[in-house]
Amino acid sequence: MTKRITISDIAKSLGVSKTLVSLVLNNKGDLHGINKATQKRVLDKIDELNYSPNLVARGFRTGKTNTIGLIVSDISNRFYSRIARRVEDYAWNKGYSVVICSTDENAEKEKQQIKMLRERKVDGLIISSSQVKFESISKLLGEVPHVLIDRTFDEISSAQVSVDNIKGAQMAANHLISQGIKRIAILSVTPEYISTIKERTEAFVSSLAKSDIKIPPEWDIHIPFKDMENAVEAELQKLKLSGNLPDAIFTLNNNLTSYCLIALRKLSLNIPKDIALIGFDDMLYFTFTQPSVSAIAQPIEQIGERAFDLLLRQVNNEEISTKERLVKLPVAIIIRESSTKKS
Amino acid sequence: MTKRITISDIAKSLGVSKTLVSLVLNNKGDLHGINKATQKRVLDKIDELNYSPNLVARGFRTGKTNTIGLIVSDISNRFYSRIARRVEDYAWNKGYSVVICSTDENAEKEKQQIKMLRERKVDGLIISSSQVKFESISKLLGEVPHVLIDRTFDEISSAQVSVDNIKGAQMAANHLISQGIKRIAILSVTPEYISTIKERTEAFVSSLAKSDIKIPPEWDIHIPFKDMENAVEAELQKLKLSGNLPDAIFTLNNNLTSYCLIALRKLSLNIPKDIALIGFDDMLYFTFTQPSVSAIAQPIEQIGERAFDLLLRQVNNEEISTKERLVKLPVAIIIRESSTKKS
DNA sequence: CCAATAATCTAAAACGTTTTAGATTAGTTG
DNA sequence: CAACTAATCTAAAACGTTTTAGATTATTGG
């Protein structure tokens, strides 16, 4: 255990005060009128002794850790890992580190994670929350800067970055209708109170309604977050056995879309001939699946960027107008083979 | 800015010492013979005042942060995000947090990240390194516990968790040979000195050699890490134009496999009729691509598990035998349509 | 009832930094 | 050269915890 070099060692070996070393270290030398030559001596000694600051001590003293927390439901879902990557890049450029937490859609775990991150004195939080109501965590969050991403809540003052789920679902609906499809199912995921799920569902349903299309209960399918793959297969099999198959399925996230693809293949149902498919959230591999899959594409990296930007501005105590606090990014529909009925 | 409750507040309001509160807080009450009743009073007061410990202060004092760093080339690559997820789960269970760093295969950035994480006093590091030689970071790492994953180095004493790349590449080679394929290309990625790339390449080449198959230079293709997609397409196009196409391609990681699939499709080359394809690292979506893709599957989650376990044991100063330090996990070949020539 | 022991509790230092509030020295002016 | 100003530097406190090394009080045996 080699002894760590501290600021005191530098000071002592130079015959100056710790204050002086600290000031030089933090580029406040000129500000405090410290002799250029002395500054150089300090810097040289720092090099010579290979000093590196103890950021825990610094964070302790200043109350600022230059760390942020990122809470999502599952970091191994590429939607979130791409957001994480962009957040990390921006954070790195600004001297911040990011600690990741996956909630598994568990509201209680999320609370514990927020608590833990606050005890760790993170400077801010970016959260894709699994709470039913924001109130469940608003006291926990207290005054810590935070940005909600992906999933939003109404009538709260927090900064929020999301995409236009309503527009996306509308485009999906209208596209299916334009293909002459009327018998449509929706594949959703629990918990249903999640804003993205709710918005996509409602907008989809009401868009269909404008063309007098209704989704019957048996085609309004809800899959639990855990063990999605098997659940999707079971539900679709049930549907097939019932003999009452829809002509199209709208899947509410990338996992559902993938599992749906797998299940339909297993059930020997042809896409799009037997059933058309369009999903929310695009993936690179949807371009080379059999068939290629239509999807609503989200500007994923932008979510990360904007969220970090909004967070940093809060951390720096900048004013953010009410309008700026609510970012809604545009989505795009990518039409591929899975939803186009060739006549 | 509401004043934070500290241990002193608890102590004062109860008329006891900070020491006592701290001991109770850390479950050392009984150990130090603190009256049960007093312990309860402390615990109750903690609840009442809603005290929560300042982990930065604690970390500062104890020198232990209960944080680990995870360094990979790109957290948005599902191979790494799945590892990250498992590491995170295990860490959470043991009271640790994990901060993620993506290197982009940049050895210099990786060094800075290690330096930064050490300044943050992380208790340990899990690293998928981009260094040419381990020596480049061995002084930087110093005595901090660490586990190298995925990419390994010879003749070092660090704990390492990797998969059997040699066996995997051999299986891929033998499988192609068993399909009667002799004209084989390899799609690799720079930097080539990465152990996984090196091992997979060498084992593949030497397996082919046993059947007197040689890979000519024009079929030994190296793609830069950045802008892979375009580079893959350009190289394959060049190959097609040359009129000298191989009968099969072995791709060295999941990204290469995906981009290869895209490029071959764009070039209207049929898989497996025109060119067979098998890749290292399996992805869920390889089951439903057109065609489904053969691959060498790695036990990804296990990498995360074993790495965290080895790290924690080091952090806890447990003895780890030389044998235990080197974990090599088995891989499996998953044969699908892309590599099976139907006669 | 005294001494010894057991039970319960605590004062103060320490961790490495930043920051507050000056102190000292050097230079300048009349 | 006295007095003031400018330039340069510093002592000590503070952040919230843990830990060391006892101190105090209560109990018990003889």
XYZ file of C-alpha atoms (C1' of nucleotides) in Angstrom:
746
model
C 0.000 0.000 0.000
C 2.042 2.914 -1.265
C 1.212 6.125 0.540
C -0.930 8.450 -1.492
C 0.423 11.894 -2.252
C -1.814 14.633 -0.941
C -1.926 18.344 -1.296
C -0.115 18.612 2.018
C 2.832 16.702 0.648
C 3.105 19.101 -2.243
C 2.820 22.062 0.083
C 5.351 20.736 2.537
C 7.949 19.802 -0.036
C 7.661 23.268 -1.517
C 7.469 25.177 1.726
C 4.170 26.785 0.823
C 0.680 26.515 2.234
C -1.973 23.996 1.288
C -4.165 26.913 0.342
C -1.738 27.993 -2.301
C -1.443 24.532 -3.777
C -5.190 24.141 -3.833
C -5.676 27.466 -5.554
C -3.124 26.664 -8.224
C -4.628 23.243 -8.672
C -8.017 24.762 -9.339
C -6.754 27.371 -11.763
C -7.508 30.113 -9.317
C -3.889 31.152 -9.041
C -4.159 34.299 -11.140
C -7.455 35.182 -9.563
C -5.834 35.229 -6.159
C -2.695 36.967 -7.324
C -0.351 34.073 -6.958
C 3.020 34.605 -8.524
C 3.366 32.969 -11.917
C 6.699 31.531 -10.942
C 5.248 29.995 -7.797
C 2.409 28.544 -9.796
C 4.874 26.886 -12.068
C 6.796 25.494 -9.129
C 3.622 23.969 -7.792
C 2.598 22.500 -11.109
C 6.062 21.052 -11.604
C 6.056 19.473 -8.200
C 2.635 18.003 -8.848
C 4.037 16.405 -11.934
C 7.162 15.291 -10.189
C 5.354 13.618 -7.313
C 2.651 12.369 -9.643
C -0.051 13.853 -7.491
C -3.661 13.273 -8.363
C -6.543 14.745 -6.429
C -8.838 12.719 -4.213
C -12.182 13.460 -5.771
C -14.067 11.947 -2.872
C -12.446 14.384 -0.477
C -13.132 17.215 -2.873
C -16.726 16.144 -3.340
C -17.118 15.881 0.381
C -15.827 19.363 0.972
C -17.597 21.075 -1.912
C -20.790 19.092 -1.870
C -20.398 18.529 -5.589
C -19.502 15.105 -6.899
C -19.600 15.666 -10.647
C -21.614 12.502 -10.897
C -25.093 11.955 -12.215
C -27.427 9.007 -11.912
C -29.227 7.444 -14.852
C -32.259 5.349 -14.008
C -33.954 3.276 -16.697
C -35.958 0.089 -16.714
C -33.256 -2.010 -18.340
C -29.872 -0.845 -19.516
C -29.537 -3.883 -21.760
C -32.472 -2.727 -23.871
C -30.848 -1.002 -26.794
C -33.254 1.906 -26.594
C -31.885 2.752 -23.174
C -28.289 1.786 -23.807
C -28.177 4.184 -26.743
C -29.536 6.948 -24.552
C -27.021 5.994 -21.890
C -24.204 6.123 -24.382
C -25.047 9.638 -25.466
C -25.513 10.812 -21.909
C -22.166 9.297 -21.053
C -20.459 11.056 -23.955
C -21.840 14.430 -23.019
C -21.110 13.825 -19.361
C -17.511 12.863 -20.098
C -16.985 16.065 -22.047
C -18.176 18.090 -19.103
C -16.232 16.162 -16.493
C -19.145 14.149 -15.167
C -19.486 10.442 -14.526
C -22.685 8.497 -14.787
C -23.850 5.645 -12.634
C -26.500 3.428 -14.125
C -29.477 1.801 -12.467
C -31.988 -0.620 -13.973
C -35.366 -0.775 -12.279
C -36.988 -3.720 -14.049
C -40.169 -1.633 -13.970
C -40.149 -2.041 -10.224
C -41.390 1.187 -8.682
C -40.106 0.246 -5.252
C -36.627 -0.579 -6.527
C -36.613 2.715 -8.354
C -37.309 4.513 -5.106
C -34.455 2.762 -3.386
C -32.173 3.656 -6.250
C -33.115 7.307 -6.040
C -32.518 7.218 -2.315
C -29.141 5.571 -2.773
C -28.079 8.002 -5.479
C -28.996 10.920 -3.285
C -26.998 9.490 -0.409
C -24.144 9.297 -2.861
C -24.695 12.990 -3.460
C -25.051 12.805 -7.204
C -25.443 16.262 -8.710
C -28.463 15.246 -10.720
C -30.644 12.463 -12.035
C -31.968 11.424 -15.401
C -34.916 9.122 -14.935
C -37.155 7.018 -17.094
C -39.577 6.393 -14.299
C -41.762 3.385 -13.590
C -43.969 5.161 -11.087
C -47.724 5.351 -11.451
C -47.712 8.894 -10.196
C -44.863 11.339 -9.974
C -45.914 12.168 -6.435
C -44.494 8.826 -5.308
C -40.994 10.113 -5.867
C -41.318 13.876 -5.697
C -40.429 14.075 -2.000
C -37.604 11.627 -2.516
C -36.211 13.790 -5.272
C -36.551 16.877 -3.153
C -34.486 19.670 -4.598
C -32.059 17.536 -6.540
C -31.874 18.544 -10.219
C -33.496 15.953 -12.424
C -34.824 15.351 -15.903
C -37.502 12.826 -16.707
C -37.024 11.073 -20.013
C -39.118 8.885 -22.243
C -41.906 8.613 -19.695
C -43.532 11.815 -18.587
C -46.069 13.076 -16.098
C -48.661 15.789 -16.416
C -48.773 18.931 -14.387
C -45.406 18.713 -12.746
C -42.642 21.263 -12.898
C -39.768 18.869 -13.612
C -37.862 19.052 -16.877
C -38.992 16.331 -19.253
C -37.694 14.979 -22.545
C -39.906 12.691 -24.536
C -40.979 11.935 -28.076
C -44.213 12.590 -29.848
C -45.889 9.307 -29.033
C -49.262 10.573 -30.119
C -48.102 11.542 -33.568
C -46.233 8.262 -33.870
C -49.241 6.158 -33.000
C -51.412 8.221 -35.339
C -49.017 7.651 -38.200
C -49.003 3.939 -37.501
C -52.792 3.819 -37.446
C -53.224 5.876 -40.564
C -50.668 3.831 -42.385
C -52.489 0.597 -41.608
C -55.767 2.147 -42.644
C -54.192 3.332 -45.883
C -53.319 -0.285 -46.571
C -56.983 -1.119 -46.391
C -56.601 -2.934 -43.123
C -59.483 -2.713 -40.667
C -59.132 -5.674 -38.336
C -56.365 -4.503 -36.065
C -54.870 -5.745 -32.791
C -52.662 -3.926 -30.345
C -49.892 -5.607 -28.394
C -49.211 -3.704 -25.212
C -47.121 -4.224 -22.118
C -47.777 -3.927 -18.421
C -47.655 -1.759 -16.456
C -50.098 0.120 -18.675
C -50.013 3.334 -16.706
C -46.594 4.182 -18.180
C -47.115 7.374 -20.152
C -45.563 6.083 -23.345
C -47.815 3.051 -23.374
C -50.875 5.090 -22.510
C -50.214 7.760 -25.116
C -49.446 5.313 -27.861
C -52.486 3.224 -27.076
C -54.932 6.087 -26.801
C -53.710 7.876 -29.895
C -53.781 4.653 -31.873
C -57.270 3.753 -30.722
C -58.701 7.193 -31.360
C -57.083 7.396 -34.790
C -58.719 4.126 -35.726
C -61.993 5.366 -34.315
C -61.963 8.243 -36.773
C -62.293 5.611 -39.467
C -64.894 3.773 -37.447
C -62.521 1.012 -36.537
C -62.731 -0.464 -33.086
C -60.349 -2.841 -31.379
C -62.320 -5.645 -29.734
C -61.182 -6.745 -26.246
C -59.671 -9.995 -27.477
C -57.363 -8.013 -29.731
C -56.300 -5.647 -26.979
C -53.474 -7.744 -25.618
C -51.361 -6.962 -22.582
C -48.055 -8.674 -21.985
C -46.290 -8.635 -18.606
C -42.830 -7.075 -18.494
C -41.250 -10.308 -17.305
C -40.952 -13.299 -19.572
C -42.284 -11.327 -22.499
C -41.135 -13.777 -25.105
C -43.211 -16.691 -23.853
C -46.202 -14.533 -23.040
C -46.307 -13.100 -26.535
C -46.137 -16.542 -28.053
C -48.881 -17.847 -25.769
C -51.198 -14.940 -26.540
C -50.728 -15.210 -30.274
C -51.195 -18.931 -30.186
C -54.443 -18.458 -28.300
C -55.505 -16.000 -30.934
C -54.685 -18.384 -33.728
C -56.535 -21.242 -32.092
C -59.558 -19.010 -31.625
C -59.683 -18.749 -35.392
C -60.199 -15.036 -35.109
C -56.935 -13.501 -36.250
C -56.539 -9.774 -36.882
C -55.114 -8.498 -40.150
C -52.516 -6.357 -38.427
C -50.760 -5.922 -35.107
C -49.396 -2.729 -33.646
C -46.668 -3.456 -31.096
C -45.865 -0.824 -28.524
C -42.120 -1.235 -28.117
C -39.107 -2.860 -29.731
C -39.157 -5.942 -27.528
C -42.773 -6.657 -28.293
C -42.092 -6.249 -31.990
C -39.204 -8.703 -31.901
C -41.036 -11.293 -29.878
C -44.068 -10.910 -32.080
C -41.922 -11.605 -35.088
C -40.547 -14.727 -33.458
C -43.969 -15.959 -32.397
C -45.636 -15.395 -35.745
C -42.847 -17.286 -37.419
C -43.257 -20.177 -34.998
C -46.972 -20.207 -35.679
C -46.284 -20.273 -39.410
C -48.183 -17.092 -39.944
C -46.921 -15.062 -42.855
C -46.139 -11.403 -42.443
C -47.650 -9.350 -43.980
C -49.898 -11.746 -45.895
C -51.627 -13.279 -42.878
C -50.887 -10.503 -40.456
C -49.262 -7.141 -40.999
C -46.945 -5.737 -38.366
C -45.796 -2.308 -37.336
C -44.036 -1.411 -34.111
C -43.128 1.572 -32.033
C -39.352 2.109 -31.788
C -37.130 1.211 -34.701
C -34.104 -1.069 -34.589
C -31.307 -1.430 -37.106
C -32.088 -5.093 -37.573
C -35.633 -4.390 -38.659
C -34.054 -3.606 -42.015
C -32.848 -7.144 -42.518
C -35.400 -9.298 -40.807
C -37.741 -11.506 -42.765
C -39.754 -9.535 -43.617
C -38.240 -6.149 -42.907
C -40.309 -4.455 -40.237
C -42.129 -1.139 -40.338
C -41.644 0.997 -37.272
C -41.966 4.381 -35.675
C -38.407 5.642 -35.303
C -37.439 7.727 -32.295
C -34.523 10.165 -32.142
C -32.895 8.160 -29.390
C -29.539 9.888 -29.120
C -31.258 13.252 -29.048
C -33.164 12.195 -25.961
C -29.862 11.636 -24.206
C -28.389 14.894 -25.413
C -31.284 17.068 -24.494
C -31.714 15.422 -21.140
C -28.095 15.926 -20.183
C -28.178 19.486 -21.388
C -31.260 20.282 -19.338
C -29.778 18.588 -16.325
C -26.489 20.438 -16.542
C -28.251 23.748 -16.783
C -30.140 22.973 -13.622
C -26.974 21.897 -11.876
C -25.432 25.214 -12.872
C -28.447 27.081 -11.570
C -29.354 28.493 -14.948
C -32.850 29.711 -15.538
C -34.914 27.400 -17.708
C -38.196 28.677 -19.018
C -41.301 26.575 -18.574
C -41.367 26.072 -22.291
C -37.792 24.850 -22.451
C -38.421 22.397 -19.650
C -40.720 20.313 -21.799
C -38.986 18.824 -24.793
C -41.027 16.762 -27.204
C -38.989 15.309 -30.049
C -40.458 14.319 -33.413
C -40.739 10.731 -34.575
C -40.805 9.286 -38.082
C -42.603 6.372 -39.629
C -40.415 3.928 -41.491
C -42.497 1.798 -43.788
C -41.030 -1.541 -44.732
C -42.351 -4.882 -45.907
C -44.118 -6.043 -42.764
C -46.999 -3.639 -43.132
C -47.424 -3.316 -46.857
C -50.042 -5.517 -48.418
C -49.062 -6.101 -51.983
C -52.170 -6.274 -54.080
C -32.148 24.533 0.697
C -33.369 22.558 3.673
C -30.601 21.748 6.128
C -29.434 18.192 5.949
C -29.714 16.066 9.053
C -26.393 14.694 10.173
C -25.276 12.224 12.741
C -24.532 15.146 15.050
C -28.140 16.230 14.958
C -29.257 12.783 15.998
C -26.659 12.684 18.746
C -27.495 16.134 20.042
C -31.243 15.641 20.091
C -30.755 12.428 22.012
C -28.039 13.649 24.329
C -25.615 10.934 23.288
C -22.315 10.959 21.439
C -21.796 10.839 17.708
C -19.775 7.707 18.260
C -22.768 5.934 19.676
C -25.012 6.960 16.837
C -22.440 5.883 14.295
C -21.999 2.507 15.940
C -25.715 1.858 16.036
C -26.021 2.998 12.457
C -23.444 0.473 11.367
C -24.938 -2.412 13.301
C -22.015 -2.433 15.635
C -24.158 -1.617 18.633
C -24.151 -5.084 20.151
C -20.505 -5.539 19.338
C -19.647 -2.512 21.406
C -22.044 -3.322 24.192
C -24.502 -0.579 23.568
C -27.718 -0.892 25.492
C -30.543 -2.363 23.438
C -32.879 0.338 24.633
C -30.466 3.070 23.617
C -30.066 1.472 20.213
C -33.787 1.578 19.745
C -33.917 5.215 20.780
C -31.296 6.024 18.159
C -33.024 4.065 15.446
C -36.333 5.703 16.267
C -34.823 9.150 16.162
C -33.206 8.370 12.822
C -36.615 7.483 11.514
C -38.226 10.490 13.095
C -35.752 12.975 11.673
C -35.568 11.063 8.422
C -31.826 10.886 8.571
C -29.904 9.347 5.735
C -26.150 8.967 5.716
C -23.837 11.004 3.544
C -22.067 8.301 1.615
C -19.479 10.700 0.284
C -18.418 11.590 3.794
C -18.389 7.948 4.740
C -16.404 7.026 1.663
C -13.990 9.799 2.402
C -13.422 8.641 5.922
C -13.268 4.912 5.247
C -11.557 5.023 1.896
C -14.247 2.728 0.534
C -16.834 4.060 -1.880
C -18.774 0.900 -2.683
C -18.518 1.892 -6.297
C -16.934 0.060 -9.194
C -16.038 1.224 -12.662
C -16.986 -0.663 -15.803
C -14.962 0.174 -18.897
C -16.011 -1.186 -22.277
C -15.629 -0.029 -25.839
C -19.282 0.888 -26.309
C -22.053 0.476 -23.798
C -24.659 0.679 -26.552
C -23.368 -2.549 -28.100
C -25.699 -5.176 -26.761
C -22.855 -7.515 -25.967
C -21.545 -5.009 -23.452
C -24.874 -3.721 -22.238
C -25.894 -7.244 -21.309
C -22.678 -7.675 -19.386
C -23.265 -4.307 -17.771
C -26.747 -5.296 -16.775
C -25.606 -8.418 -15.023
C -22.755 -6.613 -13.312
C -25.211 -3.972 -12.179
C -27.596 -6.580 -10.768
C -24.888 -8.303 -8.795
C -23.471 -4.987 -7.661
C -26.859 -3.779 -6.473
C -27.329 -6.905 -4.407
C -24.028 -6.294 -2.692
C -24.549 -2.578 -2.151
C -22.316 -1.411 -4.952
C -22.913 1.121 -7.703
C -21.391 0.973 -11.130
C -20.206 3.832 -13.255
C -19.902 3.125 -16.941
C -17.282 4.305 -19.393
C -17.147 3.748 -23.146
C -13.727 3.963 -24.740
C -14.579 3.810 -28.447
C -11.508 1.581 -28.745
C -9.431 4.613 -27.881
C -6.529 3.469 -25.740
C -5.744 6.995 -24.597
C -9.317 7.692 -23.542
C -9.312 4.433 -21.657
C -6.265 5.561 -19.717
C -7.943 8.811 -18.790
C -11.001 6.927 -17.670
C -8.956 4.646 -15.453
C -7.220 7.674 -13.994
C -10.519 9.413 -13.361
C -12.090 6.352 -11.782
C -9.135 5.975 -9.480
C -9.377 9.611 -8.459
C -12.986 8.855 -7.662
C -11.685 6.077 -5.449
C -13.714 3.293 -6.959
C -13.157 0.051 -5.103
C -12.482 -1.864 -8.279
C -12.596 -1.956 -12.044
C -13.974 -4.298 -14.650
C -12.305 -3.606 -17.960
C -12.658 -4.739 -21.525
C -9.426 -3.107 -22.538
C -8.422 -1.568 -25.851
C -4.727 -1.493 -25.077
C -2.134 -3.121 -27.271
C -0.211 -4.234 -24.242
C -1.340 -4.538 -20.680
C 1.798 -2.744 -19.577
C 0.308 0.501 -20.857
C -2.153 0.517 -18.001
C -0.557 -1.651 -15.350
C 1.061 1.263 -13.515
C -2.137 3.263 -13.821
C -4.060 0.427 -12.251
C -1.509 0.084 -9.501
C -2.950 -1.916 -6.656
C -6.610 -1.304 -7.402
C -8.571 -4.553 -7.696
C -9.567 -5.233 -11.265
C -10.861 -7.898 -13.584
C -10.231 -7.931 -17.300
C -13.118 -9.205 -19.339
C -13.636 -10.292 -22.919
C -10.184 -9.188 -23.982
C -7.265 -10.769 -22.225
C -3.508 -10.495 -22.009
C -0.896 -13.174 -21.643
C 1.446 -13.516 -18.733
C -0.111 -11.052 -16.392
C -1.381 -11.724 -12.907
C -4.699 -9.906 -13.199
C -7.973 -11.795 -12.951
C -9.471 -12.356 -16.384
C -12.814 -13.585 -17.634
C -13.152 -14.465 -21.275
C -14.715 -17.010 -23.570
C -13.167 -19.796 -25.553
C -12.569 -17.854 -28.731
C -10.309 -20.525 -30.135
C -12.882 -23.260 -29.788
C -15.530 -20.954 -31.211
C -13.527 -20.103 -34.288
C -12.628 -23.760 -34.770
C -16.270 -24.753 -34.661
C -17.110 -22.083 -37.202
C -14.339 -23.243 -39.505
C -15.184 -26.900 -39.211
C -18.826 -26.200 -39.779
C -18.125 -24.362 -43.017
C -15.806 -27.124 -44.129
C -18.488 -29.681 -43.323
C -20.746 -27.820 -45.700
C -18.243 -28.442 -48.432
C -17.197 -24.818 -48.539
C -13.562 -24.103 -49.348
C -13.429 -20.528 -50.598
C -13.710 -18.590 -47.378
C -13.286 -14.935 -46.410
C -12.838 -13.428 -42.976
C -14.275 -10.080 -41.973
C -12.253 -8.594 -39.180
C -12.104 -5.302 -37.371
C -9.325 -2.945 -36.380
C -7.531 -2.709 -34.080
C -6.426 -6.267 -34.827
C -4.246 -6.625 -31.769
C -7.332 -7.066 -29.578
C -7.048 -10.548 -28.121
C -10.513 -11.656 -29.153
C -9.898 -10.673 -32.749
C -6.466 -12.232 -32.769
C -7.585 -15.499 -31.212
C -10.617 -15.856 -33.439
C -8.612 -15.088 -36.546
C -5.705 -17.366 -35.780
C -7.837 -20.293 -34.685
C -10.036 -19.920 -37.742
C -7.107 -19.718 -40.120
C -5.297 -22.657 -38.611
C -8.439 -24.775 -38.570
C -8.888 -24.144 -42.258
C -5.233 -24.896 -42.837
C -5.754 -28.388 -41.469
C -8.004 -28.973 -44.459
C -5.520 -27.289 -46.737
C -7.650 -24.207 -47.093
C -5.931 -20.865 -47.228
C -7.470 -17.417 -47.061
C -5.988 -15.241 -49.809
C -5.107 -11.642 -48.869
C -8.048 -10.170 -50.763
C -10.406 -12.206 -48.615
C -8.768 -11.161 -45.385
C -10.724 -7.997 -44.834
C -10.202 -5.485 -42.047
C -12.843 -2.938 -41.178
C -12.101 0.134 -39.064
C -14.044 0.479 -35.820
C -15.578 3.763 -36.886
C -18.164 3.914 -39.640
C -18.260 0.158 -39.889
C -21.467 0.015 -41.840
C -20.180 1.934 -44.840
C -16.790 0.302 -44.762
C -18.300 -3.166 -44.844
C -20.473 -2.255 -47.771
C -17.561 -0.722 -49.665
C -15.351 -3.749 -49.128
C -17.994 -6.226 -50.192
C -18.847 -4.159 -53.219
C -15.192 -4.105 -54.198
C -15.153 -7.857 -53.828
C -18.217 -8.266 -55.986
C -16.843 -6.027 -58.693
C -13.604 -7.987 -58.683
C -15.662 -10.977 -59.749
C -13.889 -13.090 -57.168
C -16.432 -13.719 -54.447
C -15.836 -16.220 -51.646
C -18.401 -18.915 -50.871
C -18.561 -17.975 -47.204
C -17.721 -15.191 -44.827
C -16.785 -15.484 -41.168
C -17.504 -12.248 -39.302
C -15.689 -11.596 -36.061
C -18.331 -9.793 -34.019
C -22.039 -9.042 -33.947
C -21.725 -5.636 -35.588
C -19.771 -7.013 -38.508
C -22.320 -9.770 -38.941
C -25.208 -7.315 -39.038
C -23.523 -4.920 -41.422
C -22.500 -7.799 -43.612
C -26.081 -8.927 -43.781
C -27.165 -5.442 -44.801
C -24.446 -5.092 -47.401
C -25.009 -8.471 -49.014
C -28.680 -7.674 -49.286
C -27.921 -4.343 -50.926
C -25.602 -6.075 -53.359
C -28.348 -8.564 -54.151
C -26.213 -11.441 -53.087
C -28.187 -14.358 -51.746
C -27.289 -15.913 -48.419
C -26.401 -18.739 -48.277
C -26.686 -19.553 -51.993
C -24.174 -16.988 -53.223
C -22.342 -16.544 -49.960
C -22.725 -18.359 -46.658
C -22.382 -16.418 -43.420
C -21.462 -17.252 -39.875
C -20.544 -14.783 -37.168
C -18.964 -14.674 -33.767
C -21.399 -13.540 -31.041
C -25.058 -14.442 -31.318
C -27.973 -12.009 -31.183
C -31.628 -12.736 -30.567
C -32.564 -11.215 -33.889
C -30.363 -13.616 -35.818
C -33.259 -16.035 -35.364
C -35.622 -13.960 -37.425
C -33.445 -12.294 -40.001
C -33.616 -13.258 -43.632
C -32.003 -15.705 -43.636
C -31.570 -16.632 -39.996
C -27.902 -16.319 -39.120
C -25.536 -18.918 -37.763
C -23.349 -17.735 -34.954
C -21.035 -18.607 -32.118
C -22.988 -17.868 -28.958
C -21.221 -16.528 -25.900
C -22.444 -16.868 -22.314
C -22.671 -13.108 -21.980
C -24.392 -12.786 -18.635
C -21.966 -15.250 -17.135
C -19.095 -12.991 -18.083
C -20.657 -10.253 -15.992
C -21.366 -12.544 -13.081
C -17.973 -14.092 -12.896
C -16.219 -10.789 -13.326
C -18.130 -9.156 -10.511
C -17.592 -12.145 -8.293
C -13.850 -12.129 -8.896
C -13.726 -8.404 -8.326
C -15.636 -8.542 -5.074
C -13.376 -11.239 -3.748
C -10.382 -9.071 -4.456
C -12.041 -6.095 -2.820
C -12.651 -8.239 0.244
C -9.035 -9.362 0.235
C -9.898 -12.989 -0.306
C -7.277 -15.316 -1.668
C -7.822 -16.267 -5.276
C -5.757 -19.066 -6.682
C -3.940 -18.562 -9.946
C -6.248 -21.071 -11.511
C -9.375 -19.286 -10.358
C -8.082 -15.987 -11.672
C -8.377 -17.144 -15.236
C -11.915 -17.920 -16.254
C -12.542 -19.197 -19.744
C -16.198 -19.781 -20.500
C -17.456 -22.190 -23.151
C -19.143 -21.057 -26.343
C -21.660 -22.849 -28.553
C -22.234 -22.915 -32.254
C -25.758 -22.141 -33.359
C -26.310 -23.315 -36.878
C -29.070 -21.594 -38.788
C -29.906 -20.987 -42.412
C -27.154 -18.558 -43.347
C -24.455 -21.191 -43.383
C -26.236 -24.289 -44.570
C -25.990 -25.024 -48.249
C -29.036 -26.979 -49.217
C -28.067 -29.499 -51.841
C -18.518 -1.312 52.067
C -14.386 -1.676 49.044
C -12.276 -3.318 45.071
C -12.721 -5.438 40.944
C -15.156 -6.281 36.962
C -18.625 -5.585 33.579
C -21.508 -2.595 31.036
C -22.165 1.420 28.688
C -20.836 5.374 26.739
C -17.680 9.337 24.765
C -13.921 13.012 23.419
C -11.116 13.880 19.989
C -8.575 12.825 16.007
C -8.473 11.734 11.398
C -9.576 11.455 6.335
C -8.004 15.518 1.996
C -9.834 19.100 0.272
C -11.668 24.160 -0.212
C -12.547 28.551 1.593
C -12.659 32.436 4.765
C -10.453 36.018 6.571
C -6.664 37.852 7.095
C -1.129 38.298 7.468
C 3.093 39.401 5.598
C 6.174 41.346 2.380
C 7.483 44.383 -1.278
C 6.889 48.512 -3.792
C 5.593 53.320 -4.274
C 4.686 57.993 -3.183
C 5.068 62.440 -1.195
C 11.650 57.419 5.318
C 6.899 57.032 6.903
C 2.749 55.614 5.287
C 0.085 53.654 2.187
C -1.003 50.333 -1.433
C -0.379 46.308 -4.058
C 1.209 41.775 -4.383
C 1.677 37.495 -2.508
C 0.867 34.185 0.625
C -1.249 31.470 4.835
C -3.575 29.609 9.357
C -7.389 27.519 10.608
C -11.956 26.034 10.119
C -15.147 23.296 7.922
C -17.459 19.337 5.472
C -19.811 14.248 8.062
C -18.283 10.284 9.079
C -15.541 6.375 11.584
C -12.341 4.857 14.869
C -9.078 4.922 18.667
C -8.395 4.908 23.193
C -10.225 5.493 26.995
C -13.884 7.377 30.727
C -17.690 6.780 33.478
C -21.180 4.259 35.767
C -23.252 0.151 37.558
C -22.813 -4.358 39.488
C -20.892 -7.955 42.130
C -18.010 -10.809 45.197
C -15.682 -11.075 49.450
